[in-house]
CSV table of C-alpha atoms in Angstrom, one decimal:
chain,number,residue,atom,x,y,z
T,180,MET,CA,0.0,0.0,0.0
T,181,THR,CA,1.8,8.6,-1.9
T,182,LEU,CA,0.5,19.9,3.5
T,183,THR,CA,-1.6,22.4,5.1
T,184,PRO,CA,-5.2,22.5,6.4
T,185,ALA,CA,-6.3,24.4,3.3
T,186,PRO,CA,-4.6,26.2,0.5
T,187,GLU,CA,-4.2,29.9,0.8
T,188,PRO,CA,-5.6,32.2,-1.9
T,189,VAL,CA,-3.2,32.5,-4.8
T,190,VAL,CA,-1.9,36.0,-5.5
T,191,PRO,CA,-1.1,36.5,-9.2
T,192,ARG,CA,2.5,37.4,-9.9
T,193,PRO,CA,4.7,37.5,-13.0
T,194,GLY,CA,6.0,34.2,-14.4
T,195,PRO,CA,4.6,31.0,-15.8
T,196,GLU,CA,1.3,29.7,-14.4
T,197,VAL,CA,1.5,27.0,-11.7
T,198,ARG,CA,-1.4,24.5,-11.6
T,199,PRO,CA,-2.2,22.2,-8.7
T,200,THR,CA,-1.9,18.5,-9.5
T,201,ALA,CA,-2.2,15.2,-7.6
T,202,ILE,CA,1.0,15.5,-5.6
T,203,GLY,CA,1.8,19.2,-5.9
T,204,PRO,CA,2.1,22.1,-8.2
T,205,ARG,CA,3.7,21.8,-11.6
T,206,SER,CA,4.7,24.4,-14.0
T,207,PRO,CA,4.1,24.1,-17.7
T,208,GLU,CA,7.8,23.7,-18.3
T,209,SER,CA,8.0,20.4,-16.5
T,210,PRO,CA,8.2,17.5,-19.0
T,211,TYR,CA,7.6,14.7,-16.5
T,212,GLY,CA,3.8,14.3,-16.5
T,213,PRO,CA,0.9,15.7,-14.5
T,214,ASP,CA,2.2,14.4,-11.1
T,215,ALA,CA,5.7,15.8,-11.3
T,216,GLY,CA,6.9,18.8,-9.3
T,217,PRO,CA,9.1,21.5,-11.0
T,218,ASP,CA,12.3,19.8,-10.0
T,219,ALA,CA,11.1,16.3,-10.5
T,220,ARG,CA,13.1,13.8,-12.6
T,221,PRO,CA,11.8,10.5,-14.0
T,222,GLY,CA,12.4,7.5,-11.8
T,223,PRO,CA,14.1,4.3,-13.0
T,224,GLY,CA,12.4,3.1,-16.2
T,225,ALA,CA,10.0,6.0,-16.4
T,226,GLU,CA,8.7,7.2,-19.7
T,227,PRO,CA,9.1,10.9,-20.6
T,228,GLY,CA,6.1,13.0,-20.0
T,229,PRO,CA,3.7,14.3,-22.6
T,230,GLY,CA,5.6,17.5,-23.4
T,231,PRO,CA,6.4,20.9,-22.1
T,232,ASP,CA,3.0,22.4,-22.8
T,233,ALA,CA,1.0,19.5,-21.4
T,234,GLY,CA,-1.2,20.2,-18.3
T,235,PRO,CA,-2.8,17.8,-15.9
T,236,ALA,CA,-4.9,15.1,-17.6
T,237,PRO,CA,-8.7,15.5,-17.6
T,238,LEU,CA,-10.4,14.5,-14.3
T,239,LEU,CA,-12.3,11.7,-16.0
T,240,LEU,CA,-9.1,10.1,-17.3
T,241,ARG,CA,-7.4,10.4,-14.0
T,242,ALA,CA,-10.5,9.0,-12.2
T,243,VAL,CA,-10.5,6.0,-14.6
T,244,CYS,CA,-6.9,5.4,-13.9
T,245,GLU,CA,-7.6,5.4,-10.1
T,246,ALA,CA,-10.5,3.0,-10.6
T,247,ALA,CA,-8.4,0.7,-12.8
T,248,LEU,CA,-5.4,0.6,-10.5
T,249,THR,CA,-7.5,0.1,-7.4
T,250,ALA,CA,-9.4,-2.8,-9.2
T,251,LEU,CA,-6.1,-4.4,-10.2
T,252,LEU,CA,-4.7,-3.9,-6.6
T,253,LEU,CA,-7.8,-5.6,-5.0
T,254,PHE,CA,-7.8,-8.4,-7.6
T,255,LEU,CA,-4.2,-9.2,-6.8
T,256,ILE,CA,-4.8,-8.9,-3.0
T,257,VAL,CA,-7.7,-11.4,-3.2
T,258,THR,CA,-5.5,-13.6,-5.4
T,259,ALA,CA,-2.6,-13.4,-2.9
T,260,VAL,CA,-4.9,-14.2,0.1
T,261,ARG,CA,-6.5,-17.1,-1.8
T,262,TRP,CA,-3.1,-18.7,-2.3
T,263,LEU,CA,-1.5,-17.7,1.0
T,264,VAL,CA,-4.4,-18.8,3.1
T,265,GLY,CA,-6.1,-21.3,0.8
T,266,PRO,CA,-9.3,-23.2,1.3
T,267,ASP,CA,-7.8,-25.4,4.1
T,268,PRO,CA,-8.9,-24.1,7.5
T,269,GLY,CA,-5.6,-25.4,8.9
T,270,ALA,CA,-3.8,-22.8,6.9
T,271,ALA,CA,-5.8,-19.9,8.2
T,272,ALA,CA,-2.8,-18.1,9.7
T,273,ALA,CA,-2.7,-15.1,7.4
T,274,ARG,CA,1.1,-14.8,6.9
T,275,PRO,CA,0.8,-11.0,7.2
T,276,ALA,CA,4.5,-10.3,6.6
T,277,VAL,CA,4.3,-12.0,3.2
T,278,LEU,CA,1.0,-10.3,2.3
T,279,GLY,CA,2.4,-7.0,3.4
T,280,ALA,CA,5.5,-7.4,1.2
T,281,VAL,CA,3.3,-8.2,-1.8
T,282,VAL,CA,0.9,-5.3,-1.3
T,283,GLY,CA,3.7,-2.8,-0.5
T,284,THR,CA,5.5,-3.8,-3.7
T,285,LEU,CA,2.4,-3.6,-5.8
T,286,LEU,CA,1.6,-0.1,-4.5
T,287,ALA,CA,5.1,1.2,-5.3
T,288,LEU,CA,4.9,-0.3,-8.8
T,289,PHE,CA,1.5,1.1,-9.4
T,290,MET,CA,2.5,4.6,-8.3
T,291,MET,CA,5.4,4.6,-10.7
T,292,SER,CA,3.3,3.1,-13.6
T,293,PRO,CA,2.0,5.4,-16.4
T,294,PRO,CA,-1.6,5.3,-15.1
T,295,GLY,CA,-0.2,6.0,-11.6
T,296,ARG,CA,1.8,9.0,-12.9
T,297,CYS,CA,-1.4,10.2,-14.7
T,298,SER,CA,-3.6,10.1,-11.6
T,299,GLY,CA,-1.1,10.6,-8.8
T,300,GLY,CA,-1.5,7.0,-7.7
T,301,HIS,CA,-3.6,7.6,-4.6
T,302,LEU,CA,-5.5,4.3,-4.6
T,303,ASN,CA,-6.9,5.3,-1.2
T,304,PRO,CA,-9.7,7.8,-0.5
T,305,ALA,CA,-8.0,8.8,2.8
T,306,VAL,CA,-4.9,9.7,0.9
T,307,SER,CA,-6.9,11.9,-1.5
T,308,LEU,CA,-8.5,13.6,1.5
T,309,ALA,CA,-5.1,14.1,3.1
T,310,LEU,CA,-3.6,15.6,0.0
T,311,TRP,CA,-6.5,18.0,-0.3
T,312,ARG,CA,-6.1,19.2,3.3
T,313,LEU,CA,-2.3,19.5,2.7
T,314,GLY,CA,-3.0,21.9,-0.1
T,315,VAL,CA,-1.7,19.9,-3.0
T,316,PHE,CA,-4.9,18.4,-4.4
T,317,PRO,CA,-8.1,20.2,-5.5
T,318,GLY,CA,-10.9,19.7,-3.1
T,319,ARG,CA,-13.5,19.4,-5.8
T,320,GLU,CA,-11.7,16.2,-7.0
T,321,VAL,CA,-11.7,14.3,-3.7
T,322,VAL,CA,-15.2,12.9,-4.2
T,323,PRO,CA,-14.7,11.8,-7.8
T,324,TYR,CA,-11.4,10.1,-6.8
T,325,ALA,CA,-13.1,8.4,-3.8
T,326,VAL,CA,-16.0,7.1,-5.9
T,327,ALA,CA,-13.6,5.8,-8.5
T,328,GLN,CA,-11.4,4.1,-5.9
T,329,LEU,CA,-14.4,2.5,-4.1
T,330,ALA,CA,-15.9,1.3,-7.4
T,331,GLY,CA,-12.6,-0.1,-8.4
T,332,SER,CA,-12.4,-2.0,-5.1
T,333,VAL,CA,-15.7,-3.7,-5.7
T,334,PHE,CA,-14.9,-4.5,-9.4
T,335,GLY,CA,-11.5,-6.0,-8.5
T,336,VAL,CA,-12.9,-8.3,-5.8
T,337,TRP,CA,-15.7,-9.3,-8.1
T,338,GLY,CA,-13.3,-10.1,-10.9
T,339,ALA,CA,-11.2,-12.2,-8.6
T,340,GLY,CA,-14.3,-14.2,-7.7
T,341,LEU,CA,-14.9,-14.8,-11.4
T,342,VAL,CA,-11.4,-16.0,-12.0
T,343,TRP,CA,-10.8,-18.1,-8.9
T,344,GLY,CA,-14.3,-19.3,-8.3
T,345,PRO,CA,-16.4,-19.8,-5.1
T,346,VAL,CA,-13.4,-20.5,-3.0
T,347,THR,CA,-12.7,-16.7,-2.7
T,348,GLY,CA,-16.0,-16.2,-0.9
T,349,ARG,CA,-15.7,-19.0,1.6
T,350,PRO,CA,-13.7,-19.0,4.8
T,351,PRO,CA,-10.9,-18.4,5.5
T,352,VAL,CA,-10.5,-16.3,2.3
T,353,ARG,CA,-13.8,-14.4,2.4
T,354,HIS,CA,-12.9,-12.1,-0.5
T,355,ALA,CA,-9.8,-11.0,1.5
T,356,SER,CA,-12.0,-9.0,4.0
T,357,VAL,CA,-9.8,-7.9,6.9
T,358,ARG,CA,-10.9,-8.8,10.5
T,359,ALA,CA,-9.5,-7.5,13.8
T,360,ASP,CA,-8.5,-9.7,16.6
T,361,PRO,CA,-11.6,-10.6,18.7
T,362,ALA,CA,-9.9,-8.8,21.7
T,363,TRP,CA,-10.0,-5.5,19.8
T,364,GLY,CA,-13.1,-3.4,20.1
T,365,ASP,CA,-14.4,-0.8,17.7
T,366,ALA,CA,-12.6,2.0,19.5
T,367,GLU,CA,-9.2,0.3,19.4
T,368,VAL,CA,-9.5,-0.5,15.7
T,369,LEU,CA,-10.7,3.1,15.0
T,370,ALA,CA,-7.7,4.5,16.9
T,371,ALA,CA,-5.2,2.2,15.1
T,372,GLU,CA,-6.6,3.0,11.6
T,373,ALA,CA,-6.6,6.8,12.4
T,374,GLY,CA,-3.1,6.6,13.8
T,375,VAL,CA,-1.7,4.9,10.7
T,376,LEU,CA,-3.1,7.6,8.4
T,377,ALA,CA,-2.1,10.4,10.7
T,378,GLY,CA,1.5,9.1,10.6
T,379,SER,CA,1.4,8.5,6.9
T,380,THR,CA,0.1,12.0,6.3
T,381,LEU,CA,3.0,13.5,8.2
T,382,MET,CA,5.3,11.3,6.2
T,383,LEU,CA,3.8,12.7,3.0
T,384,ALA,CA,4.4,16.2,4.4
T,385,VAL,CA,8.1,15.5,4.8
T,386,LEU,CA,8.6,13.9,1.5
T,387,LEU,CA,6.5,16.4,-0.5
T,388,ALA,CA,8.6,19.2,1.0
T,389,SER,CA,11.6,18.4,-1.2
T,390,PRO,CA,12.2,17.2,-4.7
T,391,GLY,CA,14.4,14.4,-3.4
T,392,GLY,CA,11.5,13.3,-1.1
T,393,ARG,CA,9.1,13.2,-4.1
T,394,ARG,CA,11.5,10.8,-5.9
T,395,VAL,CA,11.4,8.3,-3.1
T,396,LEU,CA,7.7,8.7,-2.3
T,397,PRO,CA,6.5,5.4,-4.0
T,398,TYR,CA,9.2,3.4,-2.2
T,399,ALA,CA,8.3,5.0,1.2
T,400,VAL,CA,4.6,4.4,0.7
T,401,GLY,CA,5.2,0.7,-0.3
T,402,LEU,CA,7.5,0.1,2.7
T,403,THR,CA,5.1,1.8,5.1
T,404,THR,CA,2.2,-0.3,3.8
T,405,ALA,CA,4.2,-3.5,4.2
T,406,LEU,CA,5.0,-2.6,7.8
T,407,VAL,CA,1.4,-1.7,8.6
T,408,ILE,CA,0.1,-5.0,7.2
T,409,GLY,CA,2.8,-7.0,8.8
T,410,VAL,CA,2.5,-5.5,12.3
T,411,LEU,CA,-1.2,-4.5,12.5
T,412,GLY,CA,-2.7,-7.2,10.2
T,413,PRO,CA,-3.1,-9.8,13.0
T,414,LEU,CA,-4.4,-7.1,15.5
T,415,SER,CA,-6.5,-4.4,13.9
T,416,GLY,CA,-6.7,-5.9,10.4
T,417,GLY,CA,-4.1,-3.4,9.0
T,418,SER,CA,-6.4,-1.9,6.3
T,419,ALA,CA,-5.6,1.8,6.6
T,420,ASN,CA,-7.4,2.3,3.3
T,421,PRO,CA,-11.3,2.5,3.0
T,422,ALA,CA,-11.0,1.1,-0.6
T,423,ARG,CA,-9.0,-1.9,0.7
T,424,GLN,CA,-11.9,-3.0,2.9
T,425,PHE,CA,-14.9,-1.7,1.0
T,426,GLY,CA,-15.2,-4.2,-1.9
T,427,PRO,CA,-14.1,-7.3,0.2
T,428,ALA,CA,-16.5,-6.4,3.0
T,429,LEU,CA,-19.5,-5.8,0.7
T,430,LEU,CA,-19.0,-9.0,-1.3
T,431,ALA,CA,-18.3,-11.1,1.9
T,432,GLY,CA,-21.3,-9.6,3.7
T,433,ASP,CA,-18.9,-8.5,6.4
T,434,THR,CA,-20.1,-5.0,6.8
T,435,GLY,CA,-20.5,-4.8,10.6
T,436,ARG,CA,-17.3,-2.9,11.1
T,437,LEU,CA,-17.0,-1.4,7.7
T,438,TRP,CA,-17.8,2.1,9.1
T,439,VAL,CA,-14.7,1.8,11.3
T,440,TYR,CA,-12.4,1.0,8.4
T,441,VAL,CA,-13.9,3.9,6.4
T,442,LEU,CA,-14.0,6.5,9.2
T,443,GLY,CA,-10.7,5.7,10.9
T,444,PRO,CA,-8.4,6.5,7.9
T,445,ALA,CA,-10.5,9.6,7.1
T,446,VAL,CA,-10.1,10.9,10.7
T,447,GLY,CA,-6.4,10.1,10.6
T,448,ALA,CA,-5.9,11.9,7.3
T,449,LEU,CA,-7.5,15.1,8.7
T,450,LEU,CA,-5.6,14.8,12.0
T,451,GLY,CA,-2.3,14.3,10.2
T,452,ALA,CA,-2.9,17.3,7.9
T,453,TRP,CA,-3.8,19.4,10.9
T,454,LEU,CA,-0.6,18.4,12.8
T,455,ALA,CA,1.5,19.1,9.7
T,456,GLY,CA,-0.1,22.6,9.5
T,457,ARG,CA,1.0,23.2,13.0
T,458,THR,CA,4.6,22.5,12.2
T,459,VAL,CA,7.2,24.2,9.9
T,460,LEU,CA,5.9,21.8,7.1
T,461,ARG,CA,3.4,24.4,6.0
T,462,ARG,CA,3.6,23.9,2.3
T,463,PRO,CA,5.5,21.6,-0.1
T,464,ALA,CA,8.6,22.9,-1.9
T,465,ARG,CA,7.9,24.7,-5.2
């Protein structure tokens, strides 16, 4: 499994126009795609961007990219859980470290892929919310992104069921729906989910504050996701992403705690952005 409370009014001044994009402002001179900062350089194996005069891709195209990448992510998560856990109840220990490594690697690769560079590679409604509150993503695009991500979650889980058959819906796979340890109540799970997103949002603040940080952002997100799943997976479920749980919970009929896995990351994203706004990390580097 990518800062202030709200962007300040922009005062016109001489020079080229700067337009907000998924992970920060980008001037028309930048040739590295719609999610590149002014000092960004392409990562290993990256394709050159669309050209010096290209602006951000249309919202519909970026939302489609988010939906497609989220669907593929959930398809592969269900696939991984199906083969890690399997239909044998005796193999129900989830092997969270292996699953975390798989999901973290996938997230990093998706963020660096052409569709990920087009949309910003959020793949998480809480991340879109955090980036808006950090002042680097348009608020009017948060809802379209979230709808695309949640729809992609459902479609990806449904597609995995078509490919792998009824086994994906039966215990212990259950469409890869996460479940907390029975000893963890709603409040504990909510606090864990919120805490992970608050910390992740602060990490985004640090990385987005410098061009060098932007270059390592996909790797940092992947590593953080792997650690969250590996450590919190057996305890709180380690979702930290409403889209990660939305499709699996709906198709598995496991919606009793779905509100916790949706609300927790959203609260954490807002809290993290507020904390970032109280520090010297008031705005990403231009």
